[in-house]
PDB file of C-alpha atoms and ligand atoms in Angstrom:
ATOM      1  CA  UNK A   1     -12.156 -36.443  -9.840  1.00  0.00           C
ATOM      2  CA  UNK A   2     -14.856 -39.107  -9.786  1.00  0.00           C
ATOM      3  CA  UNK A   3     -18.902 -38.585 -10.152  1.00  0.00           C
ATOM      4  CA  UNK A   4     -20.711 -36.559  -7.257  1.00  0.00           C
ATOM      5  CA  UNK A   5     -24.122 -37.366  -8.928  1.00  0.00           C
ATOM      6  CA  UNK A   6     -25.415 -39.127 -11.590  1.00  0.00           C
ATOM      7  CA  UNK A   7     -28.826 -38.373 -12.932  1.00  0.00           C
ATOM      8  CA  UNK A   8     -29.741 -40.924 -15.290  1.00  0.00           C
ATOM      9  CA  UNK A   9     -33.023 -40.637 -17.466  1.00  0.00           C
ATOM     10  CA  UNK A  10     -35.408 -38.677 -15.256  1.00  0.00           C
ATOM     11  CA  UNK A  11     -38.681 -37.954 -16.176  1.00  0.00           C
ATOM     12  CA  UNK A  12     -40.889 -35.972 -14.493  1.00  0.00           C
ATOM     13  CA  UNK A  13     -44.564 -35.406 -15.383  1.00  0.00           C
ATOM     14  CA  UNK A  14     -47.303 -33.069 -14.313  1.00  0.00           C
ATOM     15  CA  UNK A  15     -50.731 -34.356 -15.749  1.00  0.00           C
ATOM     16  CA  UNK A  16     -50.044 -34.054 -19.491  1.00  0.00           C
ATOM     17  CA  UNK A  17     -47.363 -31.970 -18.751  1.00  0.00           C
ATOM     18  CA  UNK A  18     -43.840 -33.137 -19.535  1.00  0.00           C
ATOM     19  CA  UNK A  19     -41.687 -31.005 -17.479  1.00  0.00           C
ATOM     20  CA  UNK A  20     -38.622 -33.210 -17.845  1.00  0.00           C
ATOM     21  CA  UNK A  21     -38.026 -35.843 -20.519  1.00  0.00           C
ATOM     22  CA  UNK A  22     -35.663 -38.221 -19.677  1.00  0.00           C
ATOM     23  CA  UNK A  23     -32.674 -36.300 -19.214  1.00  0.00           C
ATOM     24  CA  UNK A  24     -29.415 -37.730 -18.033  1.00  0.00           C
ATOM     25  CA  UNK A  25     -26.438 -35.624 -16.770  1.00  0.00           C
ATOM     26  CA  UNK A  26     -23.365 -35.848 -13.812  1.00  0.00           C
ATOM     27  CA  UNK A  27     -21.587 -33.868 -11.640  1.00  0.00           C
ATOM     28  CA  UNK A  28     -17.901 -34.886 -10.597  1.00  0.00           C
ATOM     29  CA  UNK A  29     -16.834 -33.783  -6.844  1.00  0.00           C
ATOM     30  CA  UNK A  30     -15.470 -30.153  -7.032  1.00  0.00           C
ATOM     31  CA  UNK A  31     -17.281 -28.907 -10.478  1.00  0.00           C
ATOM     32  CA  UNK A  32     -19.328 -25.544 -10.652  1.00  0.00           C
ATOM     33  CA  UNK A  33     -21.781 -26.627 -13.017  1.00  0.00           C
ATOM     34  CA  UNK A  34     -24.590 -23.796 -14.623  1.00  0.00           C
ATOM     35  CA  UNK A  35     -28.080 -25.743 -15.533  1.00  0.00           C
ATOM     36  CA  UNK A  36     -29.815 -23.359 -17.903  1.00  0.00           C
ATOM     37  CA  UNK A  37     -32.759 -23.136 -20.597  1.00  0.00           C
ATOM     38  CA  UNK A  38     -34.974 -20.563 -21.422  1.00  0.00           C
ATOM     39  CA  UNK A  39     -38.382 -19.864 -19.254  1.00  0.00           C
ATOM     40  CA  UNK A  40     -41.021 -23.347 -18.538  1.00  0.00           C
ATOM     41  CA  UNK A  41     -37.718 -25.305 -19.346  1.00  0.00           C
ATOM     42  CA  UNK A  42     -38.121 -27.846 -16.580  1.00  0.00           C
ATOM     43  CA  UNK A  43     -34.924 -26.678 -14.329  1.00  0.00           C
ATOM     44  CA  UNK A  44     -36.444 -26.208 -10.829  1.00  0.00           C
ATOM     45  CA  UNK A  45     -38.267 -28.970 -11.717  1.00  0.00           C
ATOM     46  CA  UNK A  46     -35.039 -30.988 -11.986  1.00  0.00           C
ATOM     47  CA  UNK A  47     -34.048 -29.292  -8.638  1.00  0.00           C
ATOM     48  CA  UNK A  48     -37.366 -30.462  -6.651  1.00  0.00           C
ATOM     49  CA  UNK A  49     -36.502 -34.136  -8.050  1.00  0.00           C
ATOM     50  CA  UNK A  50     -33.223 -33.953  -6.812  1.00  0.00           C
ATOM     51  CA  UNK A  51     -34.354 -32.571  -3.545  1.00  0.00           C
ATOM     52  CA  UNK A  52     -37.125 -34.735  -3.371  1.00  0.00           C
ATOM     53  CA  UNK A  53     -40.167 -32.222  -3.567  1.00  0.00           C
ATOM     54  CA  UNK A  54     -41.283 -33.973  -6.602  1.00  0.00           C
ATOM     55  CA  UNK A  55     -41.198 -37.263  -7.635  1.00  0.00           C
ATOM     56  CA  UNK A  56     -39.995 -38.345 -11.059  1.00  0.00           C
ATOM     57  CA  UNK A  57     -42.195 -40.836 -12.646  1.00  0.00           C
ATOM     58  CA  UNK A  58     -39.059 -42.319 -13.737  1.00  0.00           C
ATOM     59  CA  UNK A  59     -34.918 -42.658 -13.703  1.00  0.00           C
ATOM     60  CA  UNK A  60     -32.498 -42.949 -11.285  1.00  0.00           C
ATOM     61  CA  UNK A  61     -30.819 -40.059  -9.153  1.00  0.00           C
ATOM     62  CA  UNK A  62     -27.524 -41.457  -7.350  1.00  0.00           C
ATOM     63  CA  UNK A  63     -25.844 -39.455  -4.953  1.00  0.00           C
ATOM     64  CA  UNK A  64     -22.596 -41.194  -4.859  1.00  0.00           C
ATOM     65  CA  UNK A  65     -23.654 -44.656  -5.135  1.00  0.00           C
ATOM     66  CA  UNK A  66     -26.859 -44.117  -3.451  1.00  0.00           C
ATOM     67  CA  UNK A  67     -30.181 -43.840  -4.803  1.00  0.00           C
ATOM     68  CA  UNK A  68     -31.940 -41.165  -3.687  1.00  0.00           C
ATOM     69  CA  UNK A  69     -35.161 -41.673  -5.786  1.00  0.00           C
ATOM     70  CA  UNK A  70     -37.211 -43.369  -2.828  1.00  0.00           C
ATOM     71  CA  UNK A  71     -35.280 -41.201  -0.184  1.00  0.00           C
ATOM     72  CA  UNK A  72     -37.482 -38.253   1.711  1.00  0.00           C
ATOM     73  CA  UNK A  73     -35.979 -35.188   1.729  1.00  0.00           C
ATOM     74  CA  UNK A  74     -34.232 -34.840   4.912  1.00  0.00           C
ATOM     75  CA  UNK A  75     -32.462 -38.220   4.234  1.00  0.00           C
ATOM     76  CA  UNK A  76     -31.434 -36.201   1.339  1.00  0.00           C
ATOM     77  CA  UNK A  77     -30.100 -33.435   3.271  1.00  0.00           C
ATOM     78  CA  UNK A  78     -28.665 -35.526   5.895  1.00  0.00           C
ATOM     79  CA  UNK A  79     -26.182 -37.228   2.945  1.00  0.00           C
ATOM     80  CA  UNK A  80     -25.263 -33.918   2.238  1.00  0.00           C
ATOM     81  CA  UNK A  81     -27.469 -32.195  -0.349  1.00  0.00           C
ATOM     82  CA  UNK A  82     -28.100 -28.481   0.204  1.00  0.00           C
ATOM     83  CA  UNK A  83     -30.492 -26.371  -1.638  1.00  0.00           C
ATOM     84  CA  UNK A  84     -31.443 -22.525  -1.924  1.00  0.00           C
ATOM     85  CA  UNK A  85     -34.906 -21.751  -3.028  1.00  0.00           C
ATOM     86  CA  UNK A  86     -35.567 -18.997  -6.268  1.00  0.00           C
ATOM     87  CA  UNK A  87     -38.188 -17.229  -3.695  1.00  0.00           C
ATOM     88  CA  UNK A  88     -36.409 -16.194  -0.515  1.00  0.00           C
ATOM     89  CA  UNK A  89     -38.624 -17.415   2.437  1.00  0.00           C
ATOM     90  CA  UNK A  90     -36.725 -16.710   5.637  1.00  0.00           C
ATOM     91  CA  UNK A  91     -38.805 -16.768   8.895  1.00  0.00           C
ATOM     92  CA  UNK A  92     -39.866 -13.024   9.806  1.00  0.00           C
ATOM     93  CA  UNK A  93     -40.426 -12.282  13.535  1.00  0.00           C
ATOM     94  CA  UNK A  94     -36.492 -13.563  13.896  1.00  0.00           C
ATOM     95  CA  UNK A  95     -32.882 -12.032  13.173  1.00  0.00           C
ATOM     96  CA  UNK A  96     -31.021 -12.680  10.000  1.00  0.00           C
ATOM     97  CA  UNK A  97     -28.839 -14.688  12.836  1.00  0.00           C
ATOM     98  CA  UNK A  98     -31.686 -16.367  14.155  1.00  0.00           C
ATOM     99  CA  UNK A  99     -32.580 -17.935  10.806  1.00  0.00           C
ATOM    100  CA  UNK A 100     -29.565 -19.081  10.149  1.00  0.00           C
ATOM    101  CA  UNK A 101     -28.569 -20.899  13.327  1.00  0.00           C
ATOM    102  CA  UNK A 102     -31.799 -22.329  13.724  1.00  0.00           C
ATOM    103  CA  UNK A 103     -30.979 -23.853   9.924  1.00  0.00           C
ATOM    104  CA  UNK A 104     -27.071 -25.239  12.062  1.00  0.00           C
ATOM    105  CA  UNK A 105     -29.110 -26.531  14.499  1.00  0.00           C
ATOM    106  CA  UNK A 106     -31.328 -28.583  12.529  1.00  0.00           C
ATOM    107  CA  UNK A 107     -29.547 -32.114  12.409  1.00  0.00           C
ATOM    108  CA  UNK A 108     -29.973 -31.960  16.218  1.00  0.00           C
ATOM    109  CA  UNK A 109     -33.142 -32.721  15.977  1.00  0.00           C
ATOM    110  CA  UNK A 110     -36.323 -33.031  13.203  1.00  0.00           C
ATOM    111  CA  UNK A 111     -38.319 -30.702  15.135  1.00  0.00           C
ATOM    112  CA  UNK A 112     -38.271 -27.425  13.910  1.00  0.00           C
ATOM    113  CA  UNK A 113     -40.004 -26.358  17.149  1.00  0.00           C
ATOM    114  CA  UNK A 114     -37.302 -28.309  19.258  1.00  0.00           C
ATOM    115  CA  UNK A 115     -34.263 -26.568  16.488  1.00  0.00           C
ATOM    116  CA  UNK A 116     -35.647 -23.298  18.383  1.00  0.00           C
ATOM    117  CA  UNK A 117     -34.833 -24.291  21.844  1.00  0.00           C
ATOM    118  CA  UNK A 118     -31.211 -25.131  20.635  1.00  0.00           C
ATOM    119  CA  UNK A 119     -30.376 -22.121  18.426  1.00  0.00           C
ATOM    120  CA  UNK A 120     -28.809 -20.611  22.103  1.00  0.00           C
ATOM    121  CA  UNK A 121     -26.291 -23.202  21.558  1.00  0.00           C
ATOM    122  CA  UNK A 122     -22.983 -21.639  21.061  1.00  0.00           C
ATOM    123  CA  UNK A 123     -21.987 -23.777  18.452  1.00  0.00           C
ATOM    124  CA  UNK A 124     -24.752 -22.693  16.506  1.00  0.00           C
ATOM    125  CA  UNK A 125     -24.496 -18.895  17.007  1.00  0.00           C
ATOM    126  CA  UNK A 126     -20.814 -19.224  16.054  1.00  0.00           C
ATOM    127  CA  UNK A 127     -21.676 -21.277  12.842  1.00  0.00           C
ATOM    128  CA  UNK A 128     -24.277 -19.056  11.647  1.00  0.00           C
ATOM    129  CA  UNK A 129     -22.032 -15.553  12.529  1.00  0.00           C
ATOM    130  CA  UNK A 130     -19.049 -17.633  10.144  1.00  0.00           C
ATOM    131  CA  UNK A 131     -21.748 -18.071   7.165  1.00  0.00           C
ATOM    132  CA  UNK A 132     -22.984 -14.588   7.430  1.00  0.00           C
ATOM    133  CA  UNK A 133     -19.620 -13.315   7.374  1.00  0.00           C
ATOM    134  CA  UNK A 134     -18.442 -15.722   4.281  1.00  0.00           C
ATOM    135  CA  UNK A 135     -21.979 -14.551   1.847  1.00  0.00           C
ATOM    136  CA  UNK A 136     -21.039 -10.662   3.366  1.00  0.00           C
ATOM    137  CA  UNK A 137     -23.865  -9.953   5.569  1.00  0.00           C
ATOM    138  CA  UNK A 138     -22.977 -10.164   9.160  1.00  0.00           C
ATOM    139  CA  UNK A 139     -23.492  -6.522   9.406  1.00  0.00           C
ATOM    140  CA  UNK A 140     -27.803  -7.454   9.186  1.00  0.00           C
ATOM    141  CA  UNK A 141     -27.296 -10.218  11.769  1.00  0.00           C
ATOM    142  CA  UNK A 142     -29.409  -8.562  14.052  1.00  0.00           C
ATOM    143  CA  UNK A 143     -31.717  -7.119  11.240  1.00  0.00           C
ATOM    144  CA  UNK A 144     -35.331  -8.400  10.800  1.00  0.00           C
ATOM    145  CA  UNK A 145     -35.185  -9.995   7.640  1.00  0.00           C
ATOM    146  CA  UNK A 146     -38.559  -8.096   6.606  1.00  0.00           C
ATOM    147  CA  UNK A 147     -36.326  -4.813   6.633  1.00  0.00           C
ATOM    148  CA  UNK A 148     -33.795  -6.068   4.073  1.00  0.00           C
ATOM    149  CA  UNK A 149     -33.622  -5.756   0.746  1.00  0.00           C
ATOM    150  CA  UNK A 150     -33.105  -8.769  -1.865  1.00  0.00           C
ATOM    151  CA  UNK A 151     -29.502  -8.279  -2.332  1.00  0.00           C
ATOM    152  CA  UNK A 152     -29.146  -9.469   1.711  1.00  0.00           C
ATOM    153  CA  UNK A 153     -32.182 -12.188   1.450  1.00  0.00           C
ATOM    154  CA  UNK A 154     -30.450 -14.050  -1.293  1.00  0.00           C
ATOM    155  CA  UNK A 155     -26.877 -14.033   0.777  1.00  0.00           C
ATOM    156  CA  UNK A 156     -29.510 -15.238   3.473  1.00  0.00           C
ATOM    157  CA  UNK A 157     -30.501 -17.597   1.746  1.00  0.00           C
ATOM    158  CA  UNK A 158     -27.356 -18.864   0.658  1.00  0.00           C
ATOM    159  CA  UNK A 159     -25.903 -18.938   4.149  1.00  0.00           C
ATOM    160  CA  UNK A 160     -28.831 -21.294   5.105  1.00  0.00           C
ATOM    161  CA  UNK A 161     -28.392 -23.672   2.539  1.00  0.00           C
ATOM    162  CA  UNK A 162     -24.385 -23.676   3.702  1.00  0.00           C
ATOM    163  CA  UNK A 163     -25.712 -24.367   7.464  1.00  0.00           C
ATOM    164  CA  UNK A 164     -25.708 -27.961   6.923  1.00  0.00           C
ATOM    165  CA  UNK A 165     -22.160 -28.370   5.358  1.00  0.00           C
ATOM    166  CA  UNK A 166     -23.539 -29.791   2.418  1.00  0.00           C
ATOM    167  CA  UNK A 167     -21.553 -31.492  -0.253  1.00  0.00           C
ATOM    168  CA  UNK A 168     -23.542 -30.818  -3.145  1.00  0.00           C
ATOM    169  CA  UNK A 169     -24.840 -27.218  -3.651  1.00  0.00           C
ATOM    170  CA  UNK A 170     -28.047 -26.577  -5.988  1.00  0.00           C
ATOM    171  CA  UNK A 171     -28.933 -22.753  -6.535  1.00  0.00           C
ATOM    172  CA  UNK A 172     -31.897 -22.102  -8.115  1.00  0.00           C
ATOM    173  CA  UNK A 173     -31.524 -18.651  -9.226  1.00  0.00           C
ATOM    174  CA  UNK A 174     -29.501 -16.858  -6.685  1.00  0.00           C
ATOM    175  CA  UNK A 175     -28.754 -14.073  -8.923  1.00  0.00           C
ATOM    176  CA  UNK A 176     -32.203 -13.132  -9.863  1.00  0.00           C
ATOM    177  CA  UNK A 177     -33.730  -9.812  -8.906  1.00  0.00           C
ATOM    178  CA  UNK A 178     -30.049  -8.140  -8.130  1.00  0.00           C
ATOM    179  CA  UNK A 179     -28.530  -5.799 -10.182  1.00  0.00           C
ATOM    180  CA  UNK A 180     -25.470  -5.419 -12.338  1.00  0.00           C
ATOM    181  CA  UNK A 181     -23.034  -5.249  -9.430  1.00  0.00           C
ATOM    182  CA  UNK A 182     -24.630  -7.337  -6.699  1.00  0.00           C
ATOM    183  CA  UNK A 183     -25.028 -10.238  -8.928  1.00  0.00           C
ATOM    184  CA  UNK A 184     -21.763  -9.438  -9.871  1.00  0.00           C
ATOM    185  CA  UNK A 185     -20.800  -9.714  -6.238  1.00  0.00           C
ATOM    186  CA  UNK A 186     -23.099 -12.656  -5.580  1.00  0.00           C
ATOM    187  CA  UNK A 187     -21.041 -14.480  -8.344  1.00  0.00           C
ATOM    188  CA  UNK A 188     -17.792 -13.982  -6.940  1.00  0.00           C
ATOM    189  CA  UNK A 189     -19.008 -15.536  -3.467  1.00  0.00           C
ATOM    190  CA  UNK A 190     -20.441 -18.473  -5.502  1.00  0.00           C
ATOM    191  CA  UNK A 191     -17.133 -19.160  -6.966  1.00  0.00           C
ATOM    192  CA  UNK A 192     -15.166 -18.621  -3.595  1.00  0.00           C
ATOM    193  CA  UNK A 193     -17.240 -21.325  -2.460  1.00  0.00           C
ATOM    194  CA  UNK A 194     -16.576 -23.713  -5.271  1.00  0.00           C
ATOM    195  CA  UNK A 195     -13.075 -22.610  -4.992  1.00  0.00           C
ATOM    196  CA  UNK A 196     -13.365 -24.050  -1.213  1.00  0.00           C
ATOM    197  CA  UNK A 197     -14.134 -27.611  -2.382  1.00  0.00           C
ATOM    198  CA  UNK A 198     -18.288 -27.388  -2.522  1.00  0.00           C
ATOM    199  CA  UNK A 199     -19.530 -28.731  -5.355  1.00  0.00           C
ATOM    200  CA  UNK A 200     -22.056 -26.647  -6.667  1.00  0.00           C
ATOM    201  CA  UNK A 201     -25.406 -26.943  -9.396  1.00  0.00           C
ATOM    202  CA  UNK A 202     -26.133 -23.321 -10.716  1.00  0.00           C
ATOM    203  CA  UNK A 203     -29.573 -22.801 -12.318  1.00  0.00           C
ATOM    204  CA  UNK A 204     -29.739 -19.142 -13.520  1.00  0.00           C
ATOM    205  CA  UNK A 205     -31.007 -16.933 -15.866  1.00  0.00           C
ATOM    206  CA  UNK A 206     -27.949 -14.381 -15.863  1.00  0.00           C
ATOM    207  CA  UNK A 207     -26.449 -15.668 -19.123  1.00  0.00           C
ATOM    208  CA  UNK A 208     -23.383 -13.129 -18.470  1.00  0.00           C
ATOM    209  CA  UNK A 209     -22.139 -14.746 -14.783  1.00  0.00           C
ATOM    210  CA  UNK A 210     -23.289 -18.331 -15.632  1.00  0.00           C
ATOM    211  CA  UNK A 211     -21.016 -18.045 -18.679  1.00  0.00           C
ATOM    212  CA  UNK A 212     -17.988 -16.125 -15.947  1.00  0.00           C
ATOM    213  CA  UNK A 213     -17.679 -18.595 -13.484  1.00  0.00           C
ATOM    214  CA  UNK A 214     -19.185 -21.868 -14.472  1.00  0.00           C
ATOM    215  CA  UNK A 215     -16.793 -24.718 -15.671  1.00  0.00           C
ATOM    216  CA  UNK A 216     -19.499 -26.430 -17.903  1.00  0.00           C
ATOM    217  CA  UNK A 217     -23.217 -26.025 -18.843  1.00  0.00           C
ATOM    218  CA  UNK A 218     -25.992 -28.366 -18.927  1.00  0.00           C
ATOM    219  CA  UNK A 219     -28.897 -26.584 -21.080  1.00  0.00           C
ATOM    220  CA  UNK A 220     -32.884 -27.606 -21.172  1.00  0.00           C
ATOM    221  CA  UNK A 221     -35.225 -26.801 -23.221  1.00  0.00           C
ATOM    222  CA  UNK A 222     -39.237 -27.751 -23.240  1.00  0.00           C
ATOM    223  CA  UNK A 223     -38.115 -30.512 -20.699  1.00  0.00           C
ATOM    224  CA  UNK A 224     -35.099 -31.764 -23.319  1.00  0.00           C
ATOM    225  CA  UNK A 225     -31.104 -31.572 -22.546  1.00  0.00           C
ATOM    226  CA  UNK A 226     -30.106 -30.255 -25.821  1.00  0.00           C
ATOM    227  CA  UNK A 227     -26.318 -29.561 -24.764  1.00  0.00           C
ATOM    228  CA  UNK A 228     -23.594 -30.485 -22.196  1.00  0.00           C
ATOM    229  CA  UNK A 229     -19.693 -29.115 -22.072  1.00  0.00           C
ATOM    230  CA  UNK A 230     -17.966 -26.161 -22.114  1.00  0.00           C
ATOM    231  CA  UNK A 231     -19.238 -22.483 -22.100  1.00  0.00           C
ATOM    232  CA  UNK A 232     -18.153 -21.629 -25.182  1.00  0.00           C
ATOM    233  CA  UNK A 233     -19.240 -24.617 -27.248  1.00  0.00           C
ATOM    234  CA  UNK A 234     -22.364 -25.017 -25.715  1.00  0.00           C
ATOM    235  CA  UNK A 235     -23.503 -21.192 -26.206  1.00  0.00           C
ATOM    236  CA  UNK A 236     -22.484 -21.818 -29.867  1.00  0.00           C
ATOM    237  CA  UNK A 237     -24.607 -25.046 -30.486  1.00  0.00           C
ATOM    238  CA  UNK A 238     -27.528 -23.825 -33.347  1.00  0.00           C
ATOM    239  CA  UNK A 239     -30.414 -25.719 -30.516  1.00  0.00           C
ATOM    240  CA  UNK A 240     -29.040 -23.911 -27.369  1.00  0.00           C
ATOM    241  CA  UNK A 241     -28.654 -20.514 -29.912  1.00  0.00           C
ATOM    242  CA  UNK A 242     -32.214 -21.561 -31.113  1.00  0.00           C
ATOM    243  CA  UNK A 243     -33.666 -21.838 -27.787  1.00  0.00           C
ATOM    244  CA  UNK A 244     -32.484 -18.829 -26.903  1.00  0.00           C
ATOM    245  CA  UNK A 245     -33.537 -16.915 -30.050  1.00  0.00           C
ATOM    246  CA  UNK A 246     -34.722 -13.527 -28.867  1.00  0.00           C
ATOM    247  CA  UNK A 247     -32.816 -13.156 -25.984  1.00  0.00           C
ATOM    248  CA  UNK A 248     -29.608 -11.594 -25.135  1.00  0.00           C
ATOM    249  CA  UNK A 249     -26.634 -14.126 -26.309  1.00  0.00           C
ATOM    250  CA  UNK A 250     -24.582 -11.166 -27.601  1.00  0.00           C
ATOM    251  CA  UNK A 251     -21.846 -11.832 -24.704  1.00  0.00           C
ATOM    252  CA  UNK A 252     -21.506 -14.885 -26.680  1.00  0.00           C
ATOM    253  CA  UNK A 253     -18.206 -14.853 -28.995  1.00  0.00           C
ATOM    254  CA  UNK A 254     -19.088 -15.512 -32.502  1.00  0.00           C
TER     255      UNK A 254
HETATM  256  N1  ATP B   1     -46.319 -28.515  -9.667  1.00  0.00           N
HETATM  257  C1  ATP B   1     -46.548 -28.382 -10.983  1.00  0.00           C
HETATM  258  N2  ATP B   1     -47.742 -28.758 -11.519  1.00  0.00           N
HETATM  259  C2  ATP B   1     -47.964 -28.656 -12.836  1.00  0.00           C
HETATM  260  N3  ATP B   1     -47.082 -28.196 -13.733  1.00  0.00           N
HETATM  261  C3  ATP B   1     -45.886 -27.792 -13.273  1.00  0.00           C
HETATM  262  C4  ATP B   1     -45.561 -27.857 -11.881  1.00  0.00           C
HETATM  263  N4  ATP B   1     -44.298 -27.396 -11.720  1.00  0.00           N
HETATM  264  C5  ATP B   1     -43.852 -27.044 -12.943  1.00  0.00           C
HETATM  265  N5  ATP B   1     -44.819 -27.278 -13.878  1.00  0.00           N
HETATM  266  C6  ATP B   1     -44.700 -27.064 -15.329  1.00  0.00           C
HETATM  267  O1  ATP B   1     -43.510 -27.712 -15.746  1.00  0.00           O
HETATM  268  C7  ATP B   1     -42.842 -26.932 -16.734  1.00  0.00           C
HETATM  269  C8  ATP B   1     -41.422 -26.640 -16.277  1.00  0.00           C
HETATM  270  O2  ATP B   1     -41.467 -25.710 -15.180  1.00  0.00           O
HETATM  271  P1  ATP B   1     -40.171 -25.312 -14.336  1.00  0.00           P
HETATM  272  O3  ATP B   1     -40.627 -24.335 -13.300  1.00  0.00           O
HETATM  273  O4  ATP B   1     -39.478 -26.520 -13.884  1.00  0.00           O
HETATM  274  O5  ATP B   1     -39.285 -24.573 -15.425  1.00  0.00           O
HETATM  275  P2  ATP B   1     -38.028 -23.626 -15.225  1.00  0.00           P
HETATM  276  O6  ATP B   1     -37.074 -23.987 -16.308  1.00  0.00           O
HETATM  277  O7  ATP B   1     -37.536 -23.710 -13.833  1.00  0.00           O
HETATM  278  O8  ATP B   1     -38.668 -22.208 -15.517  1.00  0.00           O
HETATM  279  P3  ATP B   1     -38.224 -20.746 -14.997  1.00  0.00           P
HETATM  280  O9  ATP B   1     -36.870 -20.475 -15.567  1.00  0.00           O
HETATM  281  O10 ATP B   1     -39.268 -19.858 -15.600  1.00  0.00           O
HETATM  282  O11 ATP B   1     -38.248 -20.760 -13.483  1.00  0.00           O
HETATM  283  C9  ATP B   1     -43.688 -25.684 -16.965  1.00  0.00           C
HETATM  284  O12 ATP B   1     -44.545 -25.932 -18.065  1.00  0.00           O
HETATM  285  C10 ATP B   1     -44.487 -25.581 -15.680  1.00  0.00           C
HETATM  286  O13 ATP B   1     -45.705 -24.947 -15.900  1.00  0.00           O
END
């Protein structure tokens, strides 16, 4: 295996606010990695400096041996970075389809109003009726996505953030919202994927799943990494069981 990405001493400030404090961590090619930390910990901030929606005020982000720090987004994408948001924004007025090959047919051009005019193409279609039939949702191609409920928006969203063929996959909590057995469900897909050769960043609340399928765990807290390794070992650390003092950690063996 060698090192997918390398995040080395990012900080990222808002005002006074230090969202995340020089935190280091790497990904090798092929891990399912879960990024967690209790509520305000800084992990979608992470995320957006990955992305590139924010920009840390310090550190280095390589991507392979690129640094992506000074890199706008769509450069970012277009080395292979995909990214599903926590709030599911598809575009309403279109079919589940429809948002997904117009998300295909992206790299042929930067104009999202252009990407409309070639979502006829049949490679897209094809693509996009693949994805929805890998996240288990190609009976809603057709649908409007206003008349689905969350369980389908999140697959949606999923699908579009596989449009691309990235090589890095960042969640940001997929699970959220869905209950016992379509997280469940959504977890299993995740891991299919991974299985599949993308290699994927997980930031979730659902203790239960991250601790199911992931391989390893970063965990922040108040903008600090306070542990990084196993599922097991890290869930046991006193700072990750402190951080996490009040909420549910039973799963956790003793
Ligand atoms: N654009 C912003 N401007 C100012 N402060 C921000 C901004 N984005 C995030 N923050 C602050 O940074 C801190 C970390 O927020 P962030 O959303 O990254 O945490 P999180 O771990 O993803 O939380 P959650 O699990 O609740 O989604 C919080 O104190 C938040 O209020």
């Amino acid at each position: 295996m060698s090192k997918l990405l390398e995040v080395s001493n990012v900080r990222v400030q808002f005002g006074g606010v230090v969202a995340v404090n020089d935190v280091s961590f790497s990904l090798e090619e092929g891990e399912l990695l879960g990024f967690i930390g209790p509520n305000g910990a800084g992990k979608t901030t992470m995320m957006r400096a990955i992305t590139g929606v924010v920009t840390p005020t310090s550190g280095s982000i390589l991507l392979g041996q690129q640094e992506l720090i000074s890199l706008p987004i769509h450069e970012r994408v277009r080395m292979g970075l995909g990214f599903s948001q926590q709030l599911v924004k598809p575009f309403r007025n279109m079919t589940v389809l429809e948002n997904v090959a117009l998300t295909a047919g992206a790299h042929l051009t930067r104009s999202p109003l252009a990407a409309l005019f070639k979502v006829g193409r049949d490679a897209e279609q094809t693509k996009a009726r693949e994805l929805l039939e890998l996240v288990g949702i190609s009976d809603a191609a057709d649908s409007d996505p206003s008349n689905l409920p969350l369980g389908y928006l999140k697959r949606l969203e999923v699908a579009r953030a596989l449009a691309l063929d990235p090589t890095l996959l960042l969640l940001d909590e997929p699970l959220a919202g869905l209950n016992h057995a379509e997280a469940h469900k959504l977890a299993d897909m995740i891991v299919n994927l991974n299985k599949a050769g993308r290699s994927i960043i997980l930031i979730e609340h659902n203790l239960g799943e991250v601790m199911r399928i992931c391989s390893r765990l970063v965990v922040q807290d108040n903008g600090n990494k306070i542990a990084d390794g196993d599922p097991e070992s890290v869930m046991n650390t006193p700072a990750v069981r402190a951080a996490y003092l009040g909420e549910n950690t039973d799963h956790v063996a003793a």
